[in-house]
Amino acid sequence: MSSLNNIMDSQVLQAFFTYATVVVLKMMLMSPLTSYFRLTRKVFANLEDTKLASPTVDKKLVRVDPHVERVRRCHQNDLENVILFVLIGLLYSLTGPELSTALLHFRLFTGSRIFHTISYVGALPQPSRFLSFILGLLVTFSMACRVLCTTVL
Amino acid sequence: MSSLNNIMDSQVLQAFFTYATVVVLKMMLMSPLTSYFRLTRKVFANLEDTKLASPTVDKKLVRVDPHVERVRRCHQNDLENVILFVLIGLLYSLTGPELSTALLHFRLFTGSRIFHTISYVGALPQPSRFLSFILGLLVTFSMACRVLCTTVL
Amino acid sequence: MSSLNNIMDSQVLQAFFTYATVVVLKMMLMSPLTSYFRLTRKVFANLEDTKLASPTVDKKLVRVDPHVERVRRCHQNDLENVILFVLIGLLYSLTGPELSTALLHFRLFTGSRIFHTISYVGALPQPSRFLSFILGLLVTFSMACRVLCTTVL
């Protein structure tokens, strides 16, 4: 277990573990949020699910609702961005960056994704959502460049 | 290579590797399953794909089918849950949990996702699918809490 | 930090970091590509986004366009395949495979996904896209088998 203890001794990895878990927990919230909208608005994707909101199976409840679709698009955007952050962030943390630089990356990303969710679900005027999305993408891009520079050069 | 050998010495990580691979292999099955339904039911998403089931390019085969959409929703649910399990599970395994606790988490998750796929593709009556989904989410949540407790406290 | 330095000493892991980052960077290109098609073709998913291409909020710009949907399907296919490659590839690299075998896996996968994107976005005749998709899936499957053989046996 000595090598594992050494891994957890790295302050960068410890910081990465914290921020990666926070941003993943935020993303995990999207599933119950979708379920909440589906149940309160009685909008379902599967015929067998309609029994959760109606005494009998009801074909009319299998439909598309703009509020549910908005939450689902936000979840999909998380999938496309948060997971890449966690993957690239792990490789980045293992290349041994400066703690202050790493913290800047992790905090900017976590903040940008929390703001992205607020501006998406709350339908804030653009370009608030666009800017938070771009910021997150640039942070991941910057970490990917660092990984490539360390391994290729 | 000594540190890598040490990493593989950890029984928790070895168990994690096994269960993570099993659940990823299950998820990889969803792609061929979608292709199978697309080919047997002649339902395609792209115009150029219709030639796989018809002698000429046929616009009428670009359509939506409830069976194909069901498999795709199941695949999407896997994407949203299995990948987070593998990511959080890796961080969790590196925090050095008890082997028996870790095995309980890994086995519950793997079982819940296999049952989730059966109940989704087979359209079993609710709440069978809902319960298996929630169980998987709670296992990931429990591991995320352990990671946060270890790194923050 | 000694164990981290050891980790980066492994040539297989170093190669994995390089190819995983290349394939993730390719995947990150899909988001700006979708935005590019949305802006040039004036096709939006959210009402508030229409202001990016029109002086006032315009309901008619919230619509579905075949070119945008094609890029999104390609992005979705990347999500379903590239992320599993990175996850399984990391576990695979830690099982200590031969460098030449590992390089063959990483290069075949990276090449197959770059060709997959070209054939999807360019709508090349089938089975070009199908073969590149299957090749990537088989590479991931082969690495998953190696992980299972190492941990279970």
Short mmCIF file of C-alpha atoms in Angstrom, two decimals:
data_model
loop_
_atom_site.label_atom_id
_atom_site.label_comp_id
_atom_site.label_asym_id
_atom_site.label_seq_id
_atom_site.Cartn_x
_atom_site.Cartn_y
_atom_site.Cartn_z
CA MET A 1 0.00 0.00 0.00
CA SER A 2 3.02 2.31 0.18
CA SER A 3 2.58 3.60 -3.37
CA LEU A 4 -1.09 4.32 -2.75
CA ASN A 5 -0.22 6.32 0.34
CA ASN A 6 2.34 8.20 -1.72
CA ILE A 7 -0.30 8.98 -4.33
CA MET A 8 -2.58 10.46 -1.68
CA ASP A 9 0.41 12.44 -0.35
CA SER A 10 0.41 14.49 -3.55
CA GLN A 11 -1.43 17.74 -2.77
CA VAL A 12 -2.34 18.22 -6.44
CA LEU A 13 -4.04 14.80 -6.61
CA GLN A 14 -5.81 15.44 -3.31
CA ALA A 15 -7.14 18.76 -4.66
CA PHE A 16 -8.11 17.06 -7.93
CA PHE A 17 -10.02 14.34 -6.07
CA THR A 18 -11.98 17.00 -4.17
CA TYR A 19 -12.94 19.17 -7.14
CA ALA A 20 -13.59 16.20 -9.45
CA THR A 21 -15.98 14.74 -6.87
CA VAL A 22 -17.76 18.07 -6.36
CA VAL A 23 -18.35 18.52 -10.09
CA VAL A 24 -19.44 14.87 -10.48
CA LEU A 25 -21.88 15.25 -7.57
CA LYS A 26 -23.32 18.35 -9.29
CA MET A 27 -23.72 16.29 -12.46
CA MET A 28 -25.40 13.45 -10.53
CA LEU A 29 -28.04 15.97 -9.40
CA MET A 30 -29.28 16.24 -13.00
CA SER A 31 -30.81 12.73 -12.97
CA PRO A 32 -33.12 13.36 -9.96
CA LEU A 33 -33.89 16.84 -11.39
CA THR A 34 -35.08 15.25 -14.64
CA SER A 35 -37.16 12.72 -12.68
CA TYR A 36 -38.65 15.58 -10.62
CA PHE A 37 -39.73 17.47 -13.76
CA ARG A 38 -41.05 14.26 -15.35
CA LEU A 39 -43.18 13.43 -12.30
CA THR A 40 -44.50 16.95 -11.55
CA ARG A 41 -45.25 17.70 -15.24
CA LYS A 42 -46.39 14.12 -15.99
CA VAL A 43 -44.15 13.72 -19.04
CA PHE A 44 -42.65 10.29 -19.66
CA ALA A 45 -40.38 8.61 -22.18
CA ASN A 46 -41.60 5.04 -21.63
CA LEU A 47 -45.14 3.66 -21.64
CA GLU A 48 -44.54 1.62 -18.45
CA ASP A 49 -43.42 4.77 -16.56
CA THR A 50 -46.82 6.45 -16.88
CA LYS A 51 -48.14 4.25 -14.04
CA LEU A 52 -45.92 6.28 -11.67
CA ALA A 53 -48.22 9.30 -12.15
CA SER A 54 -51.53 7.79 -13.24
CA PRO A 55 -53.69 4.87 -11.99
CA THR A 56 -53.49 3.13 -15.38
CA VAL A 57 -50.98 3.01 -18.23
CA ASP A 58 -51.72 6.19 -20.21
CA LYS A 59 -50.36 6.66 -23.73
CA LYS A 60 -51.01 10.42 -23.68
CA LEU A 61 -48.35 10.92 -20.95
CA VAL A 62 -45.59 9.67 -23.31
CA ARG A 63 -44.68 13.06 -24.74
CA VAL A 64 -42.01 15.73 -24.98
CA ASP A 65 -41.97 18.78 -22.70
CA PRO A 66 -39.72 21.86 -23.20
CA HIS A 67 -38.77 22.05 -19.49
CA VAL A 68 -37.74 18.40 -19.31
CA GLU A 69 -35.80 18.71 -22.59
CA ARG A 70 -33.95 21.75 -21.21
CA VAL A 71 -32.75 19.80 -18.15
CA ARG A 72 -31.79 16.89 -20.41
CA ARG A 73 -29.75 19.13 -22.73
CA CYS A 74 -27.97 20.54 -19.67
CA HIS A 75 -27.25 16.98 -18.48
CA GLN A 76 -25.96 16.06 -21.95
CA ASN A 77 -23.66 19.09 -21.96
CA ASP A 78 -22.32 17.96 -18.56
CA LEU A 79 -21.68 14.49 -20.01
CA GLU A 80 -19.73 16.00 -22.91
CA ASN A 81 -17.62 18.29 -20.72
CA VAL A 82 -17.43 17.17 -17.06
CA ILE A 83 -16.30 13.63 -17.91
CA LEU A 84 -13.51 14.90 -20.17
CA PHE A 85 -12.42 17.22 -17.36
CA VAL A 86 -12.18 14.34 -14.90
CA LEU A 87 -10.28 12.13 -17.38
CA ILE A 88 -7.85 14.82 -18.56
CA GLY A 89 -7.58 16.24 -15.02
CA LEU A 90 -6.41 12.87 -13.69
CA LEU A 91 -3.68 12.59 -16.35
CA TYR A 92 -2.79 16.27 -15.75
CA SER A 93 -2.47 15.75 -11.99
CA LEU A 94 -0.10 12.84 -12.59
CA THR A 95 2.26 15.01 -14.68
CA GLY A 96 3.20 16.87 -11.49
CA PRO A 97 2.03 20.48 -12.10
CA GLU A 98 2.49 23.37 -9.64
CA LEU A 99 -0.17 23.22 -6.89
CA SER A 100 -1.27 26.86 -7.43
CA THR A 101 -1.62 26.39 -11.23
CA ALA A 102 -3.54 23.15 -10.74
CA LEU A 103 -5.88 24.74 -8.17
CA LEU A 104 -6.59 27.61 -10.58
CA HIS A 105 -7.60 25.11 -13.29
CA PHE A 106 -9.77 23.01 -10.96
CA ARG A 107 -11.53 26.00 -9.37
CA LEU A 108 -12.20 27.79 -12.66
CA PHE A 109 -13.70 24.62 -14.13
CA THR A 110 -15.86 23.80 -11.10
CA GLY A 111 -17.13 27.38 -10.91
CA SER A 112 -17.83 27.56 -14.64
CA ARG A 113 -19.88 24.34 -14.64
CA ILE A 114 -21.96 25.35 -11.60
CA PHE A 115 -22.70 28.68 -13.28
CA HIS A 116 -23.41 26.86 -16.57
CA THR A 117 -26.10 24.74 -14.90
CA ILE A 118 -27.69 27.78 -13.25
CA SER A 119 -27.77 29.71 -16.52
CA TYR A 120 -29.05 26.71 -18.50
CA VAL A 121 -31.83 25.51 -16.16
CA GLY A 122 -32.76 29.12 -15.31
CA ALA A 123 -32.69 30.13 -19.01
CA LEU A 124 -30.59 33.25 -18.26
CA PRO A 125 -30.02 35.57 -21.26
CA GLN A 126 -27.09 34.69 -23.49
CA PRO A 127 -24.08 34.90 -23.61
CA SER A 128 -23.94 33.93 -19.90
CA ARG A 129 -24.28 30.21 -20.64
CA PHE A 130 -22.02 30.40 -23.70
CA LEU A 131 -19.20 32.08 -21.74
CA SER A 132 -19.34 29.57 -18.86
CA PHE A 133 -19.28 26.72 -21.39
CA ILE A 134 -16.26 28.20 -23.24
CA LEU A 135 -14.39 28.81 -19.97
CA GLY A 136 -14.78 25.15 -18.97
CA LEU A 137 -13.66 24.01 -22.43
CA LEU A 138 -10.55 26.25 -22.31
CA VAL A 139 -9.56 24.93 -18.87
CA THR A 140 -9.75 21.32 -20.13
CA PHE A 141 -7.87 22.32 -23.30
CA SER A 142 -5.11 23.97 -21.23
CA MET A 143 -4.71 20.81 -19.11
CA ALA A 144 -4.64 18.61 -22.24
CA CYS A 145 -1.85 20.77 -23.73
CA ARG A 146 0.17 20.40 -20.53
CA VAL A 147 -0.23 16.60 -20.64
CA LEU A 148 0.89 16.47 -24.28
CA CYS A 149 3.86 18.77 -23.62
CA THR A 150 5.00 16.59 -20.71
CA THR A 151 4.70 13.25 -22.49
CA VAL A 152 5.75 14.13 -26.05
CA LEU A 153 8.60 16.59 -25.40
CA MET B 1 7.69 -0.31 -12.52
CA SER B 2 7.77 -0.91 -8.77
CA SER B 3 4.96 1.54 -8.07
CA LEU B 4 2.78 -0.07 -10.74
CA ASN B 5 3.32 -3.47 -9.22
CA ASN B 6 2.39 -1.99 -5.87
CA ILE B 7 -0.78 -0.55 -7.35
CA MET B 8 -1.81 -3.98 -8.63
CA ASP B 9 -0.97 -5.45 -5.21
CA SER B 10 -3.91 -3.55 -3.73
CA GLN B 11 -6.80 -6.00 -3.49
CA VAL B 12 -9.34 -3.17 -3.61
CA LEU B 13 -7.93 -1.85 -6.90
CA GLN B 14 -7.80 -5.35 -8.33
CA ALA B 15 -11.47 -5.89 -7.41
CA PHE B 16 -12.33 -2.46 -8.82
CA PHE B 17 -10.60 -3.27 -12.12
CA THR B 18 -12.62 -6.47 -12.41
CA TYR B 19 -16.05 -5.00 -11.66
CA ALA B 20 -15.41 -1.79 -13.65
CA THR B 21 -14.46 -3.87 -16.69
CA VAL B 22 -17.52 -6.12 -16.33
CA VAL B 23 -19.90 -3.16 -16.16
CA VAL B 24 -18.12 -1.41 -19.08
CA LEU B 25 -18.34 -4.60 -21.18
CA LYS B 26 -22.08 -4.72 -20.42
CA MET B 27 -22.35 -1.10 -21.59
CA MET B 28 -20.36 -1.88 -24.76
CA LEU B 29 -23.03 -4.47 -25.62
CA MET B 30 -25.55 -1.67 -26.11
CA SER B 31 -23.92 -0.48 -29.37
CA PRO B 32 -24.20 -3.81 -31.20
CA LEU B 33 -27.71 -4.23 -29.72
CA THR B 34 -28.76 -0.90 -31.27
CA SER B 35 -27.20 -1.93 -34.61
CA TYR B 36 -29.03 -5.26 -34.42
CA PHE B 37 -32.42 -3.54 -33.92
CA ARG B 38 -31.61 -0.99 -36.65
CA LEU B 39 -30.77 -3.73 -39.18
CA THR B 40 -33.59 -6.16 -38.35
CA ARG B 41 -36.24 -3.42 -38.17
CA LYS B 42 -34.71 -1.40 -41.05
CA VAL B 43 -34.63 1.88 -39.12
CA PHE B 44 -31.71 4.23 -39.77
CA ALA B 45 -30.48 7.62 -38.59
CA ASN B 46 -28.39 8.46 -41.67
CA LEU B 47 -29.33 8.38 -45.34
CA GLU B 48 -26.09 6.62 -46.33
CA ASP B 49 -26.80 3.79 -43.84
CA THR B 50 -29.97 2.68 -45.64
CA LYS B 51 -27.82 0.90 -48.24
CA LEU B 52 -26.93 -1.65 -45.53
CA ALA B 53 -30.51 -2.99 -45.67
CA SER B 54 -31.75 -2.02 -49.11
CA PRO B 55 -30.29 -2.24 -52.64
CA THR B 56 -30.54 1.54 -53.15
CA VAL B 57 -30.44 4.57 -50.86
CA ASP B 58 -33.98 4.78 -49.45
CA LYS B 59 -35.22 7.92 -47.71
CA LYS B 60 -38.16 6.10 -46.13
CA LEU B 61 -35.83 4.00 -43.96
CA VAL B 62 -34.56 7.15 -42.15
CA ARG B 63 -37.12 7.10 -39.35
CA VAL B 64 -37.66 6.64 -35.62
CA ASP B 65 -38.69 3.31 -34.09
CA PRO B 66 -39.86 2.84 -30.47
CA HIS B 67 -37.76 -0.33 -29.95
CA VAL B 68 -34.57 1.31 -31.19
CA GLU B 69 -35.27 4.42 -29.09
CA ARG B 70 -35.75 2.24 -26.01
CA VAL B 71 -32.33 0.63 -26.43
CA ARG B 72 -30.81 4.08 -27.07
CA ARG B 73 -32.36 5.51 -23.88
CA CYS B 74 -30.97 2.55 -21.94
CA HIS B 75 -27.53 3.20 -23.47
CA GLN B 76 -27.81 6.90 -22.59
CA ASN B 77 -28.70 6.02 -18.99
CA ASP B 78 -25.61 3.79 -18.88
CA LEU B 79 -23.49 6.70 -20.16
CA GLU B 80 -24.86 8.95 -17.41
CA ASN B 81 -24.30 6.42 -14.63
CA VAL B 82 -21.71 3.75 -15.46
CA ILE B 83 -19.01 6.25 -16.44
CA LEU B 84 -19.46 8.22 -13.22
CA PHE B 85 -19.18 4.94 -11.28
CA VAL B 86 -15.88 4.08 -12.98
CA LEU B 87 -14.47 7.60 -12.41
CA ILE B 88 -15.57 7.91 -8.78
CA GLY B 89 -14.79 4.24 -8.13
CA LEU B 90 -11.17 4.77 -9.20
CA LEU B 91 -10.75 7.75 -6.85
CA TYR B 92 -12.56 5.78 -4.11
CA SER B 93 -10.27 2.75 -4.53
CA LEU B 94 -7.20 5.01 -4.16
CA THR B 95 -8.44 6.35 -0.80
CA GLY B 96 -7.76 2.91 0.70
CA PRO B 97 -11.20 1.65 1.84
CA GLU B 98 -11.84 -1.69 3.59
CA LEU B 99 -11.89 -4.54 1.05
CA SER B 100 -15.27 -5.86 2.26
CA THR B 101 -16.92 -2.39 2.08
CA ALA B 102 -15.46 -1.77 -1.37
CA LEU B 103 -16.63 -5.18 -2.65
CA LEU B 104 -20.14 -4.45 -1.35
CA HIS B 105 -20.20 -1.16 -3.32
CA PHE B 106 -18.82 -2.72 -6.53
CA ARG B 107 -21.12 -5.75 -6.44
CA LEU B 108 -24.27 -3.78 -5.65
CA PHE B 109 -23.54 -1.38 -8.51
CA THR B 110 -22.71 -4.09 -11.06
CA GLY B 111 -25.83 -6.08 -10.11
CA SER B 112 -28.08 -3.01 -10.19
CA ARG B 113 -26.92 -2.00 -13.69
CA ILE B 114 -27.34 -5.50 -15.13
CA PHE B 115 -30.86 -5.63 -13.68
CA HIS B 116 -31.49 -2.07 -14.96
CA THR B 117 -30.68 -3.12 -18.55
CA ILE B 118 -32.91 -6.21 -18.30
CA SER B 119 -35.82 -4.19 -16.94
CA TYR B 120 -35.33 -1.37 -19.49
CA VAL B 121 -34.91 -3.43 -22.67
CA GLY B 122 -37.53 -5.93 -21.48
CA ALA B 123 -39.93 -3.11 -20.48
CA LEU B 124 -40.63 -4.74 -17.09
CA PRO B 125 -43.37 -3.02 -15.01
CA GLN B 126 -42.21 -0.12 -12.87
CA PRO B 127 -40.78 0.47 -10.27
CA SER B 128 -38.29 -2.34 -11.09
CA ARG B 129 -36.19 -0.12 -13.39
CA PHE B 130 -36.54 2.91 -11.11
CA LEU B 131 -35.28 0.98 -8.06
CA SER B 132 -32.26 -0.48 -9.86
CA PHE B 133 -31.42 3.02 -11.16
CA ILE B 134 -31.68 4.56 -7.66
CA LEU B 135 -29.58 1.79 -6.12
CA GLY B 136 -26.75 2.44 -8.59
CA LEU B 137 -26.97 6.19 -7.97
CA LEU B 138 -26.80 5.70 -4.18
CA VAL B 139 -23.73 3.44 -4.45
CA THR B 140 -21.89 6.09 -6.52
CA PHE B 141 -23.05 8.79 -4.09
CA SER B 142 -21.76 6.78 -1.11
CA MET B 143 -18.34 6.37 -2.77
CA ALA B 144 -18.21 10.10 -3.64
CA CYS B 145 -18.91 10.98 0.01
CA ARG B 146 -16.07 8.72 1.16
CA VAL B 147 -13.67 10.42 -1.33
CA LEU B 148 -14.69 13.89 -0.11
CA CYS B 149 -14.38 12.85 3.56
CA THR B 150 -10.87 11.47 2.97
CA THR B 151 -9.53 14.43 1.01
CA VAL B 152 -11.24 17.36 2.73
CA LEU B 153 -11.11 16.27 6.39
CA MET C 1 6.24 12.31 -5.19
CA SER C 2 8.47 9.27 -5.85
CA SER C 3 5.56 7.02 -6.83
CA LEU C 4 4.24 9.63 -9.26
CA ASN C 5 7.62 9.90 -10.92
CA ASN C 6 7.66 6.12 -11.18
CA ILE C 7 4.25 6.18 -12.82
CA MET C 8 5.49 8.61 -15.47
CA ASP C 9 8.56 6.41 -15.96
CA SER C 10 6.33 3.69 -17.43
CA GLN C 11 6.60 4.01 -21.22
CA VAL C 12 3.18 2.37 -21.70
CA LEU C 13 1.50 4.94 -19.45
CA GLN C 14 3.34 7.76 -21.17
CA ALA C 15 2.16 6.50 -24.57
CA PHE C 16 -1.37 6.08 -23.20
CA PHE C 17 -1.39 9.66 -21.89
CA THR C 18 -0.37 10.93 -25.34
CA TYR C 19 -2.92 8.98 -27.39
CA ALA C 20 -5.73 9.43 -24.86
CA THR C 21 -5.19 13.20 -24.94
CA VAL C 22 -5.10 13.28 -28.75
CA VAL C 23 -8.37 11.38 -29.03
CA VAL C 24 -10.00 13.52 -26.30
CA LEU C 25 -8.85 16.72 -28.06
CA LYS C 26 -10.46 15.40 -31.28
CA MET C 27 -13.66 14.79 -29.32
CA MET C 28 -13.52 18.30 -27.80
CA LEU C 29 -13.55 19.68 -31.37
CA MET C 30 -17.11 18.41 -31.83
CA SER C 31 -18.59 21.05 -29.46
CA PRO C 32 -17.25 24.07 -31.39
CA LEU C 33 -18.15 22.30 -34.66
CA THR C 34 -21.77 21.99 -33.48
CA SER C 35 -21.77 25.67 -32.45
CA TYR C 36 -20.33 26.61 -35.87
CA PHE C 37 -23.13 24.78 -37.71
CA ARG C 38 -25.76 26.22 -35.34
CA LEU C 39 -24.57 29.80 -35.93
CA THR C 40 -24.00 29.60 -39.71
CA ARG C 41 -27.27 27.72 -40.34
CA LYS C 42 -29.19 29.67 -37.64
CA VAL C 43 -30.54 26.55 -35.93
CA PHE C 44 -30.92 26.66 -32.15
CA ALA C 45 -32.08 24.37 -29.37
CA ASN C 46 -32.98 27.10 -26.84
CA LEU C 47 -35.14 30.19 -27.28
CA GLU C 48 -32.59 32.44 -25.55
CA ASP C 49 -29.85 31.35 -27.99
CA THR C 50 -31.62 32.81 -31.02
CA LYS C 51 -30.42 36.29 -29.99
CA LEU C 52 -26.89 35.18 -30.98
CA ALA C 53 -27.94 35.21 -34.65
CA SER C 54 -30.92 37.56 -34.78
CA PRO C 55 -31.59 41.06 -33.36
CA THR C 56 -34.62 39.81 -31.37
CA VAL C 57 -35.62 36.49 -29.81
CA ASP C 58 -37.03 34.50 -32.73
CA LYS C 59 -39.10 31.36 -32.14
CA LYS C 60 -38.69 30.21 -35.76
CA LEU C 61 -34.94 29.64 -35.24
CA VAL C 62 -35.62 26.94 -32.61
CA ARG C 63 -35.67 24.01 -35.03
CA VAL C 64 -33.90 20.83 -36.10
CA ASP C 65 -31.42 20.74 -38.99
CA PRO C 66 -30.03 17.53 -40.57
CA HIS C 67 -26.43 18.85 -40.70
CA VAL C 68 -26.43 19.86 -37.02
CA GLU C 69 -28.02 16.52 -36.06
CA ARG C 70 -25.31 14.65 -38.00
CA VAL C 71 -22.53 16.39 -36.04
CA ARG C 72 -24.41 15.72 -32.80
CA ARG C 73 -24.79 12.01 -33.59
CA CYS C 74 -21.05 11.86 -34.31
CA HIS C 75 -20.37 13.58 -30.96
CA GLN C 76 -22.70 11.13 -29.20
CA ASN C 77 -20.88 8.18 -30.78
CA ASP C 78 -17.58 9.65 -29.52
CA LEU C 79 -19.09 9.90 -26.02
CA GLU C 80 -20.13 6.24 -26.14
CA ASN C 81 -16.75 4.99 -27.41
CA VAL C 82 -13.88 7.41 -26.70
CA ILE C 83 -14.63 7.69 -22.98
CA LEU C 84 -14.74 3.90 -22.56
CA PHE C 85 -11.40 3.69 -24.39
CA VAL C 86 -9.81 6.19 -21.99
CA LEU C 87 -11.23 4.42 -18.92
CA ILE C 88 -10.36 0.87 -20.02
CA GLY C 89 -7.05 2.07 -21.51
CA LEU C 90 -5.98 3.47 -18.14
CA LEU C 91 -6.75 0.18 -16.36
CA TYR C 92 -5.06 -1.72 -19.22
CA SER C 93 -1.89 0.41 -19.01
CA LEU C 94 -1.67 -0.31 -15.28
CA THR C 95 -1.70 -4.10 -15.88
CA GLY C 96 1.78 -3.76 -17.41
CA PRO C 97 1.34 -4.89 -21.06
CA GLU C 98 4.15 -5.07 -23.64
CA LEU C 99 4.94 -1.61 -25.03
CA SER C 100 4.60 -2.73 -28.66
CA THR C 101 1.21 -4.41 -28.05
CA ALA C 102 -0.03 -1.38 -26.15
CA LEU C 103 1.11 1.02 -28.89
CA LEU C 104 -0.70 -1.11 -31.49
CA HIS C 105 -3.94 -0.83 -29.48
CA PHE C 106 -3.62 2.94 -28.88
CA ARG C 107 -2.69 3.75 -32.51
CA LEU C 108 -5.40 1.59 -34.06
CA PHE C 109 -8.02 3.19 -31.82
CA THR C 110 -6.86 6.77 -32.41
CA GLY C 111 -6.70 6.22 -36.17
CA SER C 112 -10.10 4.51 -36.28
CA ARG C 113 -11.82 7.36 -34.40
CA ILE C 114 -10.27 10.10 -36.56
CA PHE C 115 -11.41 8.21 -39.67
CA HIS C 116 -14.83 7.65 -38.05
CA THR C 117 -15.32 11.41 -37.62
CA ILE C 118 -14.25 12.12 -41.21
CA SER C 119 -16.60 9.49 -42.60
CA TYR C 120 -19.50 10.59 -40.35
CA VAL C 121 -19.31 14.36 -40.83
CA GLY C 122 -18.41 13.92 -44.52
CA ALA C 123 -21.23 11.35 -45.02
CA LEU C 124 -18.88 8.94 -46.84
CA PRO C 125 -20.60 5.84 -48.31
CA GLN C 126 -21.02 2.91 -45.96
CA PRO C 127 -19.45 0.63 -44.72
CA SER C 128 -16.50 3.06 -44.18
CA ARG C 129 -18.01 4.51 -40.98
CA PHE C 130 -19.26 1.12 -39.79
CA LEU C 131 -15.80 -0.50 -40.16
CA SER C 132 -13.99 2.32 -38.31
CA PHE C 133 -16.59 2.09 -35.51
CA ILE C 134 -16.19 -1.71 -35.22
CA LEU C 135 -12.38 -1.46 -35.22
CA GLY C 136 -12.48 0.98 -32.28
CA LEU C 137 -14.93 -1.24 -30.40
CA LEU C 138 -12.74 -4.33 -30.93
CA VAL C 139 -9.63 -2.52 -29.66
CA THR C 140 -11.45 -1.50 -26.46
CA PHE C 141 -12.83 -5.05 -26.13
CA SER C 142 -9.34 -6.55 -26.50
CA MET C 143 -7.97 -4.26 -23.76
CA ALA C 144 -10.94 -5.09 -21.48
CA CYS C 145 -10.23 -8.83 -21.92
CA ARG C 146 -6.57 -8.30 -20.99
CA VAL C 147 -7.63 -6.40 -17.82
CA LEU C 148 -10.03 -9.19 -16.80
CA CYS C 149 -7.44 -11.92 -17.52
CA THR C 150 -4.84 -10.11 -15.37
CA THR C 151 -7.11 -9.42 -12.38
CA VAL C 152 -9.29 -12.56 -12.31
CA LEU C 153 -6.75 -15.24 -13.19
#
